[in-house]
Short mmCIF file of C-alpha atoms in Angstrom, two decimals:
data_model
loop_
_atom_site.label_atom_id
_atom_site.label_comp_id
_atom_site.label_asym_id
_atom_site.label_seq_id
_atom_site.Cartn_x
_atom_site.Cartn_y
_atom_site.Cartn_z
CA GLU K 1 -59.17 77.52 -42.82
CA GLN K 2 -57.75 74.23 -41.48
CA ASP K 3 -54.28 75.70 -40.93
CA GLY K 4 -52.60 73.44 -43.48
CA LYS K 5 -53.93 70.19 -42.05
CA PHE K 6 -54.70 68.92 -45.54
CA VAL K 7 -53.80 69.67 -49.14
CA LEU K 8 -56.50 70.11 -51.77
CA ALA K 9 -55.32 69.17 -55.26
CA LYS K 10 -57.32 69.36 -58.49
CA ILE K 11 -56.29 67.06 -61.34
CA ASN K 12 -57.44 67.22 -64.96
CA VAL K 13 -58.18 63.61 -65.95
CA ASP K 14 -57.75 64.41 -69.65
CA ASP K 15 -54.21 65.60 -69.03
CA ASN K 16 -53.44 62.72 -66.64
CA PRO K 17 -55.05 59.57 -68.13
CA MET K 18 -52.65 57.15 -66.41
CA LEU K 19 -53.44 58.63 -63.02
CA ALA K 20 -57.16 58.50 -63.76
CA GLN K 21 -56.81 54.84 -64.71
CA ALA K 22 -54.80 54.04 -61.57
CA PHE K 23 -57.56 55.49 -59.39
CA ALA K 24 -60.33 53.91 -61.51
CA ILE K 25 -61.96 57.26 -62.28
CA GLN K 26 -65.06 56.61 -64.40
CA SER K 27 -66.96 59.85 -63.86
CA ILE K 28 -66.30 63.30 -62.46
CA PRO K 29 -66.20 64.99 -60.11
CA ALA K 30 -64.52 62.19 -58.17
CA VAL K 31 -62.89 63.01 -54.85
CA LYS K 32 -60.25 60.73 -53.33
CA ALA K 33 -58.84 61.35 -49.87
CA ILE K 34 -55.32 59.99 -49.41
CA ARG K 35 -53.86 59.57 -45.96
CA ASN K 36 -50.59 57.84 -45.07
CA GLY K 37 -50.21 56.74 -48.67
CA ALA K 38 -53.57 54.99 -48.93
CA ILE K 39 -57.11 55.97 -49.92
CA ALA K 40 -58.92 56.86 -46.71
CA GLY K 41 -62.21 58.02 -48.20
CA GLU K 42 -63.93 59.04 -51.43
CA PHE K 43 -67.15 60.32 -52.94
CA LEU K 44 -68.61 60.93 -56.39
CA GLY K 45 -70.60 63.86 -57.69
CA ALA K 46 -71.35 67.27 -56.24
CA GLN K 47 -72.04 67.29 -52.50
CA PRO K 48 -73.53 69.98 -50.23
CA GLU K 49 -71.05 72.00 -48.18
CA PRO K 50 -72.01 70.43 -44.79
CA ALA K 51 -71.37 66.95 -46.20
CA ILE K 52 -67.96 67.97 -47.53
CA ARG K 53 -67.00 69.60 -44.23
CA GLN K 54 -67.95 66.40 -42.38
CA PHE K 55 -66.00 64.33 -44.91
CA VAL K 56 -62.89 66.41 -44.23
CA ALA K 57 -63.42 66.45 -40.46
CA ASP K 58 -63.60 62.65 -40.38
CA LEU K 59 -60.23 62.44 -42.13
CA LEU K 60 -58.30 64.92 -40.01
CA PRO K 61 -56.38 63.52 -37.03
CA SER K 62 -58.06 63.78 -33.66
CA GLU K 63 -56.39 65.59 -30.78
CA ALA K 64 -55.40 62.20 -29.37
CA GLU K 65 -53.79 61.13 -32.63
CA SER K 66 -51.90 64.42 -32.88
CA LEU K 67 -50.53 63.89 -29.37
CA ALA K 68 -49.53 60.33 -30.25
CA ARG K 69 -47.74 61.43 -33.42
CA GLU K 70 -45.81 64.04 -31.47
CA GLY K 71 -44.95 61.29 -28.98
CA MET K 72 -43.61 59.17 -31.83
CA ARG K 73 -41.43 62.06 -32.96
CA LEU K 74 -39.98 62.49 -29.47
CA ALA K 75 -39.40 58.74 -29.15
CA GLU K 76 -37.44 58.74 -32.42
CA GLU K 77 -35.27 61.50 -30.96
CA GLY K 78 -34.65 59.43 -27.84
CA LYS K 79 -36.78 61.66 -25.61
CA THR K 80 -38.62 58.74 -24.06
CA GLN K 81 -39.93 60.52 -20.98
CA GLY K 82 -41.60 63.21 -23.04
CA ALA K 83 -42.89 60.62 -25.48
CA GLU K 84 -44.46 58.58 -22.70
CA SER K 85 -46.20 61.65 -21.29
CA LEU K 86 -47.72 62.41 -24.68
CA TYR K 87 -48.80 58.81 -25.24
CA ARG K 88 -50.54 58.73 -21.88
CA ALA K 89 -52.15 62.11 -22.57
CA ALA K 90 -53.45 60.76 -25.87
CA LEU K 91 -54.87 57.67 -24.16
CA SER K 92 -56.58 59.81 -21.53
CA LYS K 93 -58.54 61.42 -24.37
CA GLU K 94 -59.03 58.28 -26.45
CA GLU K 95 -58.34 55.09 -24.50
CA ASN K 96 -57.85 52.87 -27.55
CA GLN K 97 -55.88 55.30 -29.71
CA PRO K 98 -53.82 52.74 -31.69
CA LEU K 99 -50.72 54.85 -32.34
CA ALA K 100 -50.44 55.79 -28.67
CA LEU K 101 -50.96 52.17 -27.59
CA LEU K 102 -48.23 51.00 -29.96
CA GLY K 103 -45.78 53.73 -29.00
CA LEU K 104 -46.27 53.26 -25.27
CA SER K 105 -45.94 49.49 -25.67
CA ARG K 106 -42.57 49.93 -27.36
CA LEU K 107 -41.34 52.04 -24.45
CA LEU K 108 -42.58 49.45 -21.95
CA VAL K 109 -40.76 46.67 -23.80
CA GLU K 110 -37.54 48.68 -23.75
CA ARG K 111 -37.66 48.80 -19.97
CA GLY K 112 -38.75 45.19 -19.55
CA ASP K 113 -42.46 45.65 -18.78
CA ASP K 114 -43.49 42.94 -21.23
CA ALA K 115 -46.74 41.97 -19.51
CA ASP K 116 -48.06 45.55 -19.52
CA ALA K 117 -46.95 45.96 -23.13
CA LEU K 118 -48.85 42.84 -24.19
CA ALA K 119 -51.98 44.11 -22.45
CA LEU K 120 -51.81 47.39 -24.37
CA LEU K 121 -51.02 45.74 -27.70
CA GLY K 122 -54.04 43.51 -27.30
CA LYS K 123 -56.27 46.60 -27.39
CA ILE K 124 -55.15 47.65 -30.88
CA PRO K 125 -57.91 46.82 -33.41
CA LEU K 126 -56.93 44.50 -36.25
CA ASN K 127 -58.16 46.85 -38.98
CA THR K 128 -55.82 49.74 -38.11
CA PRO K 129 -52.51 50.68 -39.79
CA GLU K 130 -50.77 49.86 -36.50
CA SER K 131 -52.08 46.29 -36.26
CA ASP K 132 -49.25 44.62 -38.19
CA ALA K 133 -46.57 46.32 -36.09
CA ALA K 134 -48.53 45.42 -32.95
CA GLN K 135 -48.72 41.75 -33.95
CA GLN K 136 -45.01 41.74 -34.74
CA LEU K 137 -44.15 43.17 -31.33
CA MET K 138 -46.49 40.75 -29.55
CA SER K 139 -44.81 37.82 -31.28
CA GLN K 140 -41.39 39.19 -30.39
CA ILE K 141 -42.38 39.43 -26.73
CA ARG K 142 -43.80 35.91 -26.65
CA LEU K 143 -40.68 34.46 -28.26
CA LYS K 144 -38.55 36.32 -25.75
CA GLN K 145 -40.65 34.97 -22.88
CA GLY K 146 -40.38 31.45 -24.24
CA GLY K 147 -36.62 31.77 -24.37
CA GLU K 148 -36.45 33.07 -20.82
CA ASN K 149 -38.16 29.90 -19.66
CA ALA K 150 -35.67 27.79 -21.60
CA GLY K 151 -32.24 26.91 -20.32
CA ASN K 152 -28.80 27.12 -21.87
CA GLU K 153 -28.51 26.37 -25.60
CA GLN K 154 -25.54 24.09 -25.15
CA GLU K 155 -27.38 22.09 -22.52
CA TYR K 156 -30.08 21.17 -25.03
CA ARG K 157 -27.58 20.55 -27.83
CA ASP K 158 -25.84 18.04 -25.58
CA LYS K 159 -29.16 16.33 -24.83
CA LEU K 160 -29.97 16.11 -28.54
CA ALA K 161 -26.53 14.72 -29.32
CA ALA K 162 -27.24 11.94 -26.84
CA ASN K 163 -30.84 11.45 -27.99
CA PRO K 164 -31.97 13.07 -31.28
CA ASP K 165 -35.57 12.03 -30.52
CA ASP K 166 -35.74 14.14 -27.35
CA LEU K 167 -38.47 16.53 -28.53
CA GLU K 168 -38.55 18.41 -25.24
CA ALA K 169 -34.87 19.28 -25.59
CA ARG K 170 -35.34 20.22 -29.25
CA PHE K 171 -38.29 22.46 -28.41
CA GLU K 172 -36.42 24.23 -25.60
CA LEU K 173 -33.41 24.68 -27.89
CA ALA K 174 -35.66 26.25 -30.54
CA GLN K 175 -37.18 28.55 -27.92
CA ALA K 176 -33.74 29.70 -26.78
CA LEU K 177 -32.60 30.23 -30.38
CA ALA K 178 -35.69 32.27 -31.24
CA ALA K 179 -35.33 34.42 -28.13
CA SER K 180 -31.74 35.26 -29.08
CA GLY K 181 -32.71 36.19 -32.64
CA LYS K 182 -31.31 33.07 -34.34
CA TYR K 183 -34.51 32.68 -36.31
CA GLN K 184 -33.33 30.41 -39.11
CA GLU K 185 -31.89 27.89 -36.66
CA ALA K 186 -35.01 28.11 -34.51
CA LEU K 187 -37.31 27.50 -37.47
CA THR K 188 -35.23 24.49 -38.49
CA GLU K 189 -35.68 22.95 -35.04
CA TYR K 190 -39.39 23.79 -34.85
CA LEU K 191 -39.94 22.23 -38.27
CA GLU K 192 -38.15 19.06 -37.22
CA ILE K 193 -40.52 18.76 -34.25
CA VAL K 194 -43.58 19.19 -36.49
CA LYS K 195 -42.22 16.42 -38.73
CA LYS K 196 -41.86 14.06 -35.79
CA ASP K 197 -44.95 14.97 -33.75
CA ARG K 198 -47.20 17.86 -34.71
CA GLY K 199 -49.21 17.52 -31.51
CA PHE K 200 -46.17 17.97 -29.28
CA GLN K 201 -46.67 20.77 -26.74
CA ASP K 202 -50.21 21.34 -28.03
CA ASP K 203 -48.97 22.05 -31.57
CA GLY K 204 -46.46 24.41 -29.99
CA ALA K 205 -43.77 24.11 -32.66
CA ARG K 206 -46.07 25.11 -35.52
CA LYS K 207 -47.51 27.97 -33.48
CA ALA K 208 -44.01 29.17 -32.64
CA MET K 209 -43.09 29.14 -36.33
CA LEU K 210 -46.00 31.49 -37.00
CA GLU K 211 -44.72 33.81 -34.26
CA VAL K 212 -41.29 33.87 -35.91
CA PHE K 213 -42.88 34.62 -39.29
CA ASP K 214 -44.54 37.67 -37.71
CA VAL K 215 -41.23 38.89 -36.28
CA VAL K 216 -39.09 38.48 -39.41
CA GLY K 217 -41.88 39.60 -41.75
CA ALA K 218 -44.60 37.45 -43.26
CA ARG K 219 -43.31 38.09 -46.79
CA SER K 220 -39.61 37.77 -45.98
CA GLU K 221 -37.51 35.21 -47.83
CA LEU K 222 -37.01 33.28 -44.59
CA SER K 223 -40.75 33.11 -43.89
CA GLU K 224 -41.59 32.14 -47.46
CA HIS K 225 -39.08 29.28 -47.39
CA PHE K 226 -40.15 27.82 -44.07
CA ARG K 227 -43.85 28.36 -44.76
CA SER K 228 -43.41 26.26 -47.89
CA GLU K 229 -41.53 23.57 -45.96
CA LEU K 230 -44.18 23.58 -43.25
CA ALA K 231 -46.95 23.17 -45.82
CA LYS K 232 -45.16 20.16 -47.29
CA VAL K 233 -45.13 18.52 -43.87
CA LEU K 234 -48.71 19.38 -42.96
CA PHE K 235 -50.30 18.44 -46.27
CA SER K 236 -48.13 15.54 -47.41
#
């Protein structure tokens, strides 16, 4: 009836006790809807047919989401022009469709339209599956922009060699390092600034560290290490 848009599976809880425990099944019938590897909806007990149809309809992708997913597929194949057309078509039907906003933003970044990309990324709601990727891309753009405003790395290294207390030079060096993907070195310099003067550049070093954490992954080994070091400085 739905042309294969969802799979209906019936599981005997007596034959699958571990699965029943994992999903915290306490009474039956219990219906769990799983989408993108996570529970997207559920209900207990017998329900009238109209309620079940609405439950399913709410879970199925909208036309805009389907267009966005097709755009993602084309983008992965390198067909960026076709992908962009589909993203824009999706947004014409649903102006804040998160997958389309994220996909189009990635294309804009690839061609250097960072400002437009940031504007689109800012529209993605925080409670969507795309929000983490959006935040990561926003942080990446901001770090890149900070590095573009900085000068040559060696220039700032020379200034620091002459005056290790030159926080402006250290901050600009960290910005340049972060923009070029040298995240560990950048975090080391940012942390040194926080140690010396947390208020420098309106707490800019600490804020920049958080941006780097977003880019490299909040749970990455690098983030965990420097988050711990930052906490020692802030709460010592």
